[in-house]
PDB file of C-alpha atoms in Angstrom:
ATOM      1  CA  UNK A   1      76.294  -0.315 146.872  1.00  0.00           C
ATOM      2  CA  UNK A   2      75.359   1.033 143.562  1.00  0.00           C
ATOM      3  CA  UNK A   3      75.941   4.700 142.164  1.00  0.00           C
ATOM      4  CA  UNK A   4      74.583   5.328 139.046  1.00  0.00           C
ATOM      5  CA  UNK A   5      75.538   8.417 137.444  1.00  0.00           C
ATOM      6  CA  UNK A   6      73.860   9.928 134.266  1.00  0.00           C
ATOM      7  CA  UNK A   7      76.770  11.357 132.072  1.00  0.00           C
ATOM      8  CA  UNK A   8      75.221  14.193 129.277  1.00  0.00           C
ATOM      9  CA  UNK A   9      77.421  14.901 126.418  1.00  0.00           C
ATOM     10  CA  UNK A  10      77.322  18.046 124.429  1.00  0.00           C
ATOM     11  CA  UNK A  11      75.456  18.731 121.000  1.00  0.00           C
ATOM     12  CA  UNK A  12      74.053  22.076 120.579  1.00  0.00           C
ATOM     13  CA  UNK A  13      70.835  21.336 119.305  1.00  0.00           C
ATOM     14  CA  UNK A  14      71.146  17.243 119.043  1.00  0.00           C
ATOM     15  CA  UNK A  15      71.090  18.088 122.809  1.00  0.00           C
ATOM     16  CA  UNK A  16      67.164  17.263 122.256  1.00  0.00           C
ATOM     17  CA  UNK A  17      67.539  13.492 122.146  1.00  0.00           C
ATOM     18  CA  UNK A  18      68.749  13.464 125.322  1.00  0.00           C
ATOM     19  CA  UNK A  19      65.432  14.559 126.371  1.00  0.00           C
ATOM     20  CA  UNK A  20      64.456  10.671 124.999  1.00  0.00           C
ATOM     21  CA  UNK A  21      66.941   9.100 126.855  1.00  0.00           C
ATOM     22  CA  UNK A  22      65.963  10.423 130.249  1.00  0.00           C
ATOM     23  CA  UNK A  23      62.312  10.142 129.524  1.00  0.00           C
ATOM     24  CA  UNK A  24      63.326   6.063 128.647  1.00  0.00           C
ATOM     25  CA  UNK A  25      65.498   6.214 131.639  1.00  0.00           C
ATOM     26  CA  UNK A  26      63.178   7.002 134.425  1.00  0.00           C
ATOM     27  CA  UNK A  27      60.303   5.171 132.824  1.00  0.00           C
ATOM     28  CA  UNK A  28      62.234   2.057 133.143  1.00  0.00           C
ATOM     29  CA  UNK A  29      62.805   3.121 136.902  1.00  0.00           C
ATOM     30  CA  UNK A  30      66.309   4.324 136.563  1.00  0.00           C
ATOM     31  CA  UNK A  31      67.408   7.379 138.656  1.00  0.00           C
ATOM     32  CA  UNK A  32      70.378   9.290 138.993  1.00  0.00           C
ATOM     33  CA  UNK A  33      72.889   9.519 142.250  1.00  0.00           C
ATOM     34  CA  UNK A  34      74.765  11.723 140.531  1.00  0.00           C
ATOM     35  CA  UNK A  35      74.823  13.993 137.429  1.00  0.00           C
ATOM     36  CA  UNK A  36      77.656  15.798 135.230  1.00  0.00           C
ATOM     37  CA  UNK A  37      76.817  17.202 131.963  1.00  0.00           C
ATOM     38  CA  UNK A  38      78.804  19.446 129.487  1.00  0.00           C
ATOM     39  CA  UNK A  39      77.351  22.094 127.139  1.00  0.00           C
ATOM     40  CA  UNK A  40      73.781  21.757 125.925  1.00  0.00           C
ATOM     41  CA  UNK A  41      74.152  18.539 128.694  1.00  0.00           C
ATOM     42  CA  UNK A  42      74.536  20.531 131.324  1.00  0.00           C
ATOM     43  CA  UNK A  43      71.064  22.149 130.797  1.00  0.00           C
ATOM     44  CA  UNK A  44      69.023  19.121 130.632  1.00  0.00           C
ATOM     45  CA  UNK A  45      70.887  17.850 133.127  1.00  0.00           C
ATOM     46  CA  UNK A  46      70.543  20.901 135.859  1.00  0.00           C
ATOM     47  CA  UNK A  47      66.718  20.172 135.705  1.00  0.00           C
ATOM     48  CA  UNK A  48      66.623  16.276 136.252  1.00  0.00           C
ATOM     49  CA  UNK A  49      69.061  17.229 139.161  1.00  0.00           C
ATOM     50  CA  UNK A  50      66.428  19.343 140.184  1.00  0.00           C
ATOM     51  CA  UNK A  51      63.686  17.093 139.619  1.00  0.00           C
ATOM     52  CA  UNK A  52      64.825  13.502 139.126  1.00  0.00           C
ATOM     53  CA  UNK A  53      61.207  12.432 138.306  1.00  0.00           C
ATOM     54  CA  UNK A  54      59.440  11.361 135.106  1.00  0.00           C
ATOM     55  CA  UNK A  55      57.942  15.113 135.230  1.00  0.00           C
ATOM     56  CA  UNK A  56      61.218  16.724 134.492  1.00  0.00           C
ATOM     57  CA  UNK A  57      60.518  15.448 130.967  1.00  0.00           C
ATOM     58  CA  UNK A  58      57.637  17.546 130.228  1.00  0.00           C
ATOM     59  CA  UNK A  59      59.299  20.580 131.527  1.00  0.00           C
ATOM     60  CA  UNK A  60      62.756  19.676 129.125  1.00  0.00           C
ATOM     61  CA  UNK A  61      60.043  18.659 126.444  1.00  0.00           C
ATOM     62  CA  UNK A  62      58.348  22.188 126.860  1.00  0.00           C
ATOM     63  CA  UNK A  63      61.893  23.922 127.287  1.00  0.00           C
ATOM     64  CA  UNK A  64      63.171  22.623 123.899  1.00  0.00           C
ATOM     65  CA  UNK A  65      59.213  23.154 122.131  1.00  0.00           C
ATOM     66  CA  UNK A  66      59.962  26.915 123.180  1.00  0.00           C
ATOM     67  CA  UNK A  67      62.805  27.256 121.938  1.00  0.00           C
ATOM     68  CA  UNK A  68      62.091  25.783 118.658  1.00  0.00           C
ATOM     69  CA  UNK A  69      59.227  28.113 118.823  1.00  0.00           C
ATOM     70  CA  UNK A  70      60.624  31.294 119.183  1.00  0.00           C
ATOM     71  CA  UNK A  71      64.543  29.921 118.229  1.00  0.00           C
ATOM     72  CA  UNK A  72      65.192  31.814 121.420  1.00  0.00           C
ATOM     73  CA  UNK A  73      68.800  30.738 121.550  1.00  0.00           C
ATOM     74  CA  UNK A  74      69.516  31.313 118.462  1.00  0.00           C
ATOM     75  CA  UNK A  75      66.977  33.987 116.908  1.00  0.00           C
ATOM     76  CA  UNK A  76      68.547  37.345 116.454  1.00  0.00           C
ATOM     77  CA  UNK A  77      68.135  38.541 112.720  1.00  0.00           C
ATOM     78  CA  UNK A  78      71.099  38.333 110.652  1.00  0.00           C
ATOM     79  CA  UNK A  79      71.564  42.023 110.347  1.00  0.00           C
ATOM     80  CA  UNK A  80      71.485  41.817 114.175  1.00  0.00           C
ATOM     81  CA  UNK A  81      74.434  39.268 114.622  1.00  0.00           C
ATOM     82  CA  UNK A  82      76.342  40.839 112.024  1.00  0.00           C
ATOM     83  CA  UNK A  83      76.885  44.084 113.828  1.00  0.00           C
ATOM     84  CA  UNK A  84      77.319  42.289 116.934  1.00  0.00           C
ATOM     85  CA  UNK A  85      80.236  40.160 115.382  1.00  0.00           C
ATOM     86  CA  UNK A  86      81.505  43.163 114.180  1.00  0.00           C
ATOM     87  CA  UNK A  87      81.260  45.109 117.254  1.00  0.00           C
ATOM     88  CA  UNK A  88      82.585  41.915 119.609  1.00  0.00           C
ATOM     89  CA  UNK A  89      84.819  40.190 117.284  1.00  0.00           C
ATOM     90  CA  UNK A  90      84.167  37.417 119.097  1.00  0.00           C
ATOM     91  CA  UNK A  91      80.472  36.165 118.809  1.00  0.00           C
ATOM     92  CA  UNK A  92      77.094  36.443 117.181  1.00  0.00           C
ATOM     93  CA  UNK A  93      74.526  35.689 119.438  1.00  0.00           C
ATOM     94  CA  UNK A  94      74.119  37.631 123.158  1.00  0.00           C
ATOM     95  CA  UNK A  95      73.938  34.693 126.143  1.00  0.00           C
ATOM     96  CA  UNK A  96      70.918  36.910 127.692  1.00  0.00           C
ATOM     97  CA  UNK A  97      68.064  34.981 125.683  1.00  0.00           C
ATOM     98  CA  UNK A  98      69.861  31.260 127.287  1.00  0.00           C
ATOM     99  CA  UNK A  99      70.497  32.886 130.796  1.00  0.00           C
ATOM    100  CA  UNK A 100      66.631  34.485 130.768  1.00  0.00           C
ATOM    101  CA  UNK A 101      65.591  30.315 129.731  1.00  0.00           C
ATOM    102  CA  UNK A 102      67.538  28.916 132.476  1.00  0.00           C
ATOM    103  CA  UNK A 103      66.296  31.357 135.326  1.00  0.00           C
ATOM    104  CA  UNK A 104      62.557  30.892 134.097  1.00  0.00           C
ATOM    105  CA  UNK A 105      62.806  27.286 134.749  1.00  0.00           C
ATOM    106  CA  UNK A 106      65.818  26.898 137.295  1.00  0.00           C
ATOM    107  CA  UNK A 107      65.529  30.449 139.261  1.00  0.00           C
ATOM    108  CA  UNK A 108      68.288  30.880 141.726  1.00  0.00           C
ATOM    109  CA  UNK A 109      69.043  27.396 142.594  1.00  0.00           C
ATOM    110  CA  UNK A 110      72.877  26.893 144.188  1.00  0.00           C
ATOM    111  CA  UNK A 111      74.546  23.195 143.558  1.00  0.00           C
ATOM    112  CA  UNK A 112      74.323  23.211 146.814  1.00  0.00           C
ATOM    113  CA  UNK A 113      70.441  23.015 146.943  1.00  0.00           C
ATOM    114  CA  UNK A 114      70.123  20.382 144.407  1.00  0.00           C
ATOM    115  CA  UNK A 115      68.293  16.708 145.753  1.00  0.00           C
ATOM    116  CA  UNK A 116      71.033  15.278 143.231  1.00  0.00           C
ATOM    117  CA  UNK A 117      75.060  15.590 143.114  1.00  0.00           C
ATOM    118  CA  UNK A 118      75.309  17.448 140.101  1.00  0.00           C
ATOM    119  CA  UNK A 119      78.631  19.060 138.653  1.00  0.00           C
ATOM    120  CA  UNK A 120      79.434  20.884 134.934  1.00  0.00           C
ATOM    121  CA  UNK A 121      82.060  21.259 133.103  1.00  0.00           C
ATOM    122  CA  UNK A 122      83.727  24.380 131.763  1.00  0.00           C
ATOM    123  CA  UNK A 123      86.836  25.770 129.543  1.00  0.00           C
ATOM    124  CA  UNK A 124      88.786  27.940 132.185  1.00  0.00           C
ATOM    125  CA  UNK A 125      90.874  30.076 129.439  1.00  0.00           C
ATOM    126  CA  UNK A 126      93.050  32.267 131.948  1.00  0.00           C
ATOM    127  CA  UNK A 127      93.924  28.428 133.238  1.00  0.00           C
ATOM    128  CA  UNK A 128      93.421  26.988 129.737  1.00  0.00           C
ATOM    129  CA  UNK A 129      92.036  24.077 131.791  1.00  0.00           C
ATOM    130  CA  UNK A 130      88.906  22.148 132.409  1.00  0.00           C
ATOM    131  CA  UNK A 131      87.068  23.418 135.268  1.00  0.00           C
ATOM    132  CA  UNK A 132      84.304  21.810 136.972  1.00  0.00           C
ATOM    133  CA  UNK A 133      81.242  23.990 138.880  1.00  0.00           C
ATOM    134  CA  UNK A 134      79.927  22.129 141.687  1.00  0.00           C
ATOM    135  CA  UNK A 135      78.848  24.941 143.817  1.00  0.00           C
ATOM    136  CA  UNK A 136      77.080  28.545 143.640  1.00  0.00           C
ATOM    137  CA  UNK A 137      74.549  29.133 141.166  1.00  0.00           C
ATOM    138  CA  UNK A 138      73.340  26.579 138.710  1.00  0.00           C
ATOM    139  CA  UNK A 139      72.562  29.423 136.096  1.00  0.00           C
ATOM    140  CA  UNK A 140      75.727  30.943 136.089  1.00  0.00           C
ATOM    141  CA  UNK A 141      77.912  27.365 135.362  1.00  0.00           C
ATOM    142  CA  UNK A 142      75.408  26.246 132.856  1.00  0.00           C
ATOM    143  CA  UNK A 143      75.930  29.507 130.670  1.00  0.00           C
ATOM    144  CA  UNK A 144      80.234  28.758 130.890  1.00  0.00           C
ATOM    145  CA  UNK A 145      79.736  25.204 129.793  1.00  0.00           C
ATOM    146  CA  UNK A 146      77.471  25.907 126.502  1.00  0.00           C
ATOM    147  CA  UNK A 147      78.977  29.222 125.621  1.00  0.00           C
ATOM    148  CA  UNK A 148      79.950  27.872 122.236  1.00  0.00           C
ATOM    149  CA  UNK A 149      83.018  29.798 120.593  1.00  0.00           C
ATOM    150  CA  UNK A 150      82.118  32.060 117.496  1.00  0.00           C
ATOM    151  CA  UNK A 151      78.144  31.688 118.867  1.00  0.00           C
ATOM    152  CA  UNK A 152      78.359  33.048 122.202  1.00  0.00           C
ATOM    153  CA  UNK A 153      80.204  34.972 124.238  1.00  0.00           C
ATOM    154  CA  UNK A 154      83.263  33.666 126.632  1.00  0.00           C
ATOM    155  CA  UNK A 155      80.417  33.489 130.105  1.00  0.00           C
ATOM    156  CA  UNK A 156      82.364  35.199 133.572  1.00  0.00           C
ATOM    157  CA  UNK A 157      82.123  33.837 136.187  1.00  0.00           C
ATOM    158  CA  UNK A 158      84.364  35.473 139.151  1.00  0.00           C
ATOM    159  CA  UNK A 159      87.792  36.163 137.935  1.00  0.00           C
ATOM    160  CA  UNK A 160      87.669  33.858 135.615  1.00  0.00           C
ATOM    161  CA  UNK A 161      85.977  33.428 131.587  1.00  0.00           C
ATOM    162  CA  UNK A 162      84.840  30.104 129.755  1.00  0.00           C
ATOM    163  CA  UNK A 163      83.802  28.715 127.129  1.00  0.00           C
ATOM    164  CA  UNK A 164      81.978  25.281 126.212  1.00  0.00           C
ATOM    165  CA  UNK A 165      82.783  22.720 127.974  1.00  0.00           C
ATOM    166  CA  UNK A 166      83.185  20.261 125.100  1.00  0.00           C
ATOM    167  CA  UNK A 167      86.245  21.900 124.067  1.00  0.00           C
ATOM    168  CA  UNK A 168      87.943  19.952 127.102  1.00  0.00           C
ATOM    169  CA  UNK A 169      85.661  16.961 127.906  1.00  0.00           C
ATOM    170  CA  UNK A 170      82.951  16.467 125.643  1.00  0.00           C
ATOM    171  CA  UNK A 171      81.356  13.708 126.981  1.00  0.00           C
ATOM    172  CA  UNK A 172      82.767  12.954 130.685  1.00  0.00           C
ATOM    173  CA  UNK A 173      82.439   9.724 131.457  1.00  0.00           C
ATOM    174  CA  UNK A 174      85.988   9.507 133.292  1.00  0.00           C
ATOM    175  CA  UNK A 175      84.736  12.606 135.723  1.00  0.00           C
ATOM    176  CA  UNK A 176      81.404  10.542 136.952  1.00  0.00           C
ATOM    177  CA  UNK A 177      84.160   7.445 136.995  1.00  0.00           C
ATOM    178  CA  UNK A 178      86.084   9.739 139.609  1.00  0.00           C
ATOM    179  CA  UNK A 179      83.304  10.576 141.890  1.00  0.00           C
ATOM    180  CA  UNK A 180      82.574   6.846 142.592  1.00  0.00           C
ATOM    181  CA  UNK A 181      79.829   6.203 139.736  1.00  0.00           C
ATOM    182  CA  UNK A 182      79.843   2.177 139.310  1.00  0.00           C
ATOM    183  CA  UNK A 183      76.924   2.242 137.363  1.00  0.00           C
ATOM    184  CA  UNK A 184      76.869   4.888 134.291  1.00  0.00           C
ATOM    185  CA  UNK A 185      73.976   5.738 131.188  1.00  0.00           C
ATOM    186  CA  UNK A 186      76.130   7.739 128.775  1.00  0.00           C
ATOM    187  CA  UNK A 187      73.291  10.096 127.087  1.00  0.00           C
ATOM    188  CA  UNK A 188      75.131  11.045 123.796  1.00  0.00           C
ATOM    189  CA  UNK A 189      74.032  12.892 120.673  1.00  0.00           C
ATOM    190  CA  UNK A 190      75.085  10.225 117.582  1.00  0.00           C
ATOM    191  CA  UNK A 191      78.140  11.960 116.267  1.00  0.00           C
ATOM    192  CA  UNK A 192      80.736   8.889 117.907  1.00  0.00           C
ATOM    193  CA  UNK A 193      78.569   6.397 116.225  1.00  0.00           C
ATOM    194  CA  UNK A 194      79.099   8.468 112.612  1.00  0.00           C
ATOM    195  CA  UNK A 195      82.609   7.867 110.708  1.00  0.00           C
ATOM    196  CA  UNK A 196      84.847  10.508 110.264  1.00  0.00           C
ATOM    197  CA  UNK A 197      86.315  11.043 106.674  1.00  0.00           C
ATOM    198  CA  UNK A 198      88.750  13.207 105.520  1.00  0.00           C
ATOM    199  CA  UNK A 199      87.923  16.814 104.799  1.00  0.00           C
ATOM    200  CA  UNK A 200      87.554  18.088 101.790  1.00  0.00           C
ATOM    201  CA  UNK A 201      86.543  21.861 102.433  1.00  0.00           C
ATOM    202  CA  UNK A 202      88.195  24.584 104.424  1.00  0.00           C
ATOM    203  CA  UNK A 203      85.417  24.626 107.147  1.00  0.00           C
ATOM    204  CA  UNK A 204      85.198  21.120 107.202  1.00  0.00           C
ATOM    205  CA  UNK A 205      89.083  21.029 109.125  1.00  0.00           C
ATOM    206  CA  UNK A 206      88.301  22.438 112.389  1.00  0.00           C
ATOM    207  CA  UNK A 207      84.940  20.080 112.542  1.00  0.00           C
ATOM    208  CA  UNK A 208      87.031  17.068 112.127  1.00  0.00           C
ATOM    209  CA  UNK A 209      89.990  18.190 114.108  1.00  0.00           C
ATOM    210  CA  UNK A 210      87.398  18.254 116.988  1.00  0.00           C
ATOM    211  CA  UNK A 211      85.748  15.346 116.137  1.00  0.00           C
ATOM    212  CA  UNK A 212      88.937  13.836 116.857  1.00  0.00           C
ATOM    213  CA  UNK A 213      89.621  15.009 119.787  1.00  0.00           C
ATOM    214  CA  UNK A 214      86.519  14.551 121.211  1.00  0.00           C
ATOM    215  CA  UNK A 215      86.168  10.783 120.273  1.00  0.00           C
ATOM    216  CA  UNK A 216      89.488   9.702 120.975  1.00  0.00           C
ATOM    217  CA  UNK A 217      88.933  11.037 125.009  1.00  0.00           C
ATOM    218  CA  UNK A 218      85.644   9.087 125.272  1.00  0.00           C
ATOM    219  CA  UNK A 219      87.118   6.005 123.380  1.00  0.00           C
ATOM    220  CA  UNK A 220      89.688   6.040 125.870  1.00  0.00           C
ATOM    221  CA  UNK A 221      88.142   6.316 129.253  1.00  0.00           C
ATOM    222  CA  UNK A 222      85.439   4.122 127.664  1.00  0.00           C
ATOM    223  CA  UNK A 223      88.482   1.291 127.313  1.00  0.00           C
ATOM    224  CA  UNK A 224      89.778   2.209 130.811  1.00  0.00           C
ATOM    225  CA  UNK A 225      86.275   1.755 132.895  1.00  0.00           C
ATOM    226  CA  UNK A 226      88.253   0.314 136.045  1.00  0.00           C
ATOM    227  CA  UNK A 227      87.003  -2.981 137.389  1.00  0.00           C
ATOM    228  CA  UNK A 228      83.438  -2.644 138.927  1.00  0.00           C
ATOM    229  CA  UNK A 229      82.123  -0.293 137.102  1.00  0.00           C
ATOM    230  CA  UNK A 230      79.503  -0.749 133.972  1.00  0.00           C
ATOM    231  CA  UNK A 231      78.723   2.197 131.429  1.00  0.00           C
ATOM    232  CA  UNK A 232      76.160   1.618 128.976  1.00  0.00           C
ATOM    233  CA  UNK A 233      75.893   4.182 125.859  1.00  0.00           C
ATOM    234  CA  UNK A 234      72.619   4.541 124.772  1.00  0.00           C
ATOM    235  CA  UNK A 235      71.723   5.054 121.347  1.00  0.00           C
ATOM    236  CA  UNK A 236      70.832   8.748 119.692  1.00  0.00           C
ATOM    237  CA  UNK A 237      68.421   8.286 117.034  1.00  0.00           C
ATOM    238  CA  UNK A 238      67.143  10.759 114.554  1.00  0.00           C
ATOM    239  CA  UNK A 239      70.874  12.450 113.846  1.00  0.00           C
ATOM    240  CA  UNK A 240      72.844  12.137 110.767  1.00  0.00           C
ATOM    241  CA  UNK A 241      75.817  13.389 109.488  1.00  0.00           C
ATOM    242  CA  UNK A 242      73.807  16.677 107.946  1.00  0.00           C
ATOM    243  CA  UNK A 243      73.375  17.626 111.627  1.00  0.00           C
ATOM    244  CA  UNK A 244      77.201  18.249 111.282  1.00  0.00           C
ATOM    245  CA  UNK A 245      76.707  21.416 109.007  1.00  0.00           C
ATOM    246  CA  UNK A 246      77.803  25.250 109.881  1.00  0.00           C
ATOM    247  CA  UNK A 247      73.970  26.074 109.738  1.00  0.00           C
ATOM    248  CA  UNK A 248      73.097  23.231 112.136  1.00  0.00           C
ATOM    249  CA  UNK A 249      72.918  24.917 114.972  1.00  0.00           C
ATOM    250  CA  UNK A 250      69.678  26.901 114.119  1.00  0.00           C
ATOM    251  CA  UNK A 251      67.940  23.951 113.180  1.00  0.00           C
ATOM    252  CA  UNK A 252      65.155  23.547 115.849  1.00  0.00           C
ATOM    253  CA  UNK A 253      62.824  22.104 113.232  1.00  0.00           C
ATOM    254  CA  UNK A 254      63.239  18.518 114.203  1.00  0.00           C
ATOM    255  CA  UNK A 255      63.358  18.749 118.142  1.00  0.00           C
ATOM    256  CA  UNK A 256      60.006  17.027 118.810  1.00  0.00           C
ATOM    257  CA  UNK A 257      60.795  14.422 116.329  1.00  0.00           C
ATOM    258  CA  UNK A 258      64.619  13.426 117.594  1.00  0.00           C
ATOM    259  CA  UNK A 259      62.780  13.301 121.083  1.00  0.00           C
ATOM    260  CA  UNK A 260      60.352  10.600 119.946  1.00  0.00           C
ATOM    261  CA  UNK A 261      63.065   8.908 118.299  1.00  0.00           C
ATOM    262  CA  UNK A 262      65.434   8.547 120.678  1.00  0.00           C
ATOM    263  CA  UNK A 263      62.963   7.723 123.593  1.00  0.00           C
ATOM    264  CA  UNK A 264      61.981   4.722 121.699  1.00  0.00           C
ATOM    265  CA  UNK A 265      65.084   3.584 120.832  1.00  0.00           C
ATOM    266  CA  UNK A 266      66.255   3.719 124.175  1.00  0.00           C
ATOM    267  CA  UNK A 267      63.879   2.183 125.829  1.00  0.00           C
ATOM    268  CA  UNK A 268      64.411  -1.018 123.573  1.00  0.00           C
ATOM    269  CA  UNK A 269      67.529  -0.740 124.578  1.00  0.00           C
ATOM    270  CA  UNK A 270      67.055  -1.017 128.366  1.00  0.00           C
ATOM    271  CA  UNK A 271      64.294  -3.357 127.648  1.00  0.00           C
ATOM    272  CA  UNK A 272      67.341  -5.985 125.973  1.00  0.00           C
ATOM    273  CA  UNK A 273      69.910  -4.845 128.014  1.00  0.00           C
ATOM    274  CA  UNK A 274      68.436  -4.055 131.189  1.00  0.00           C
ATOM    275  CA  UNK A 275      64.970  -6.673 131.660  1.00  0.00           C
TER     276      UNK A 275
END
């Protein structure tokens, strides 16, 4: 029996074309048994475990148009993030415009409620380990896995504080290997198909450093897909290596666009590779 799993990788605000990919997805009749998502992954991938229906699109396609609107994620004026990095030391933004998003649209839906298997992954940093939710609130783990260091702030959850989940597993292919998927659609944002060069800048280390790391996990379990089992990476267009800049992350300008994009280029792909 098959068990297809839809793995979302993280992005920040590339996270958009993955709207594309699902709506090319479940067009073509494709539906999740299972979902696992880091990051901005895990919040388009809470509501197609929710509803794993071609109508999930236009609520992720309304989701991003409002934030884009409003840059609710990301709004605050910069005197306003300045005295909050100054008064935290640790982050910019508040996580209270992303956690009011994700109740408007997910309420107080439990793991355990969801018509999919969905799980999210987290950095524990008392355990300095990944950590994956798969039960209690939906909200709650989906604020830990995108609560991007420097941007937002470390999310609790019990006894324990996270941060993104791409810091550990940025794209988890190997965790919906684990739980039995034999059948996987890796929705990525483009940055593994962009090559890495050497920095040249001060801010440019860390971004490289990560890219690294990041790659060289996916690369790996990508190589190691155990006998059985087919994964098939779908490609992220309307991304490009400016996407990559400290300023990126505010950049809601082309969401509607990188949607459109992506959606068609996915669906050519499942039309070659999937008749």
């Amino acid at each position: 029996m098959t068990t297809t799993a839809f793995v979302l990788g993280g992005g920040g605000v590339l996270g958009a074309v993955e709207v594309g990919m699902l709506r090319a997805l479940l067009e073509h009749g494709i539906t999740p048994d299972l979902v696992v998502g880091t990051s901005i992954g895990a919040l388009n991938g809470a509501l197609v475990a929710q509803d794993p229906t071609p109508a999930v699109v236009q609520r992720l396609t309304r989701l991003w148009a409002t934030a884009a609107a409003g840059r609710e994620v990301y709004g605050d004026r910069p005197l306003r993030t300045v005295r909050r990095a100054l008064s935290s030391r640790t982050h910019v933004y508040s996580s209270a415009p992303l956690t009011r998003l994700l109740r408007e649209e997910l309420g107080e839906v439990r793991f355990e409620e969801l018509p999919v298997r969905f799980q999210v992954c987290a950095a524990s940093i008392e355990r300095s380990a990944e950590h994956w939710f798969d039960s209690g609130p939906v909200v709650e783990a989906v604020v830990a896995s995108a609560a991007v260091p420097g941007l937002l702030p470390p999310a609790r959850v019990g006894d324990e504080h996270y941060l993104d989940g791409g810091i550990v597993n940025s794209i988890p292919l190997g965790r919906a290997v684990e739980l039995g998927a034999t059948r996987v659609f890796v929705l990525q944002v483009g940055r593994v198909d962009r090559p890495l060069t050497p920095p040249t800048k001060p801010w440019e280390v860390a971004r490289v450093s990560f890219e690294i790391a990041r790659r060289h996990r996916f690369v790996r379990e990508l190589a190691a897909l155990p006998d059985g089992v087919t994964a098939h990476v779908l490609p992220a267009a309307g991304t490009s290596p400016k996407d990559d800049s400290l300023l990126a992350h505010r950049d809601f300008a082309s969401v509607e666009r990188r949607i459109e994009q992506t959606y068609a280029a996915a669906r050519d792909h499942l039309r070659t590779h999937l008749p």
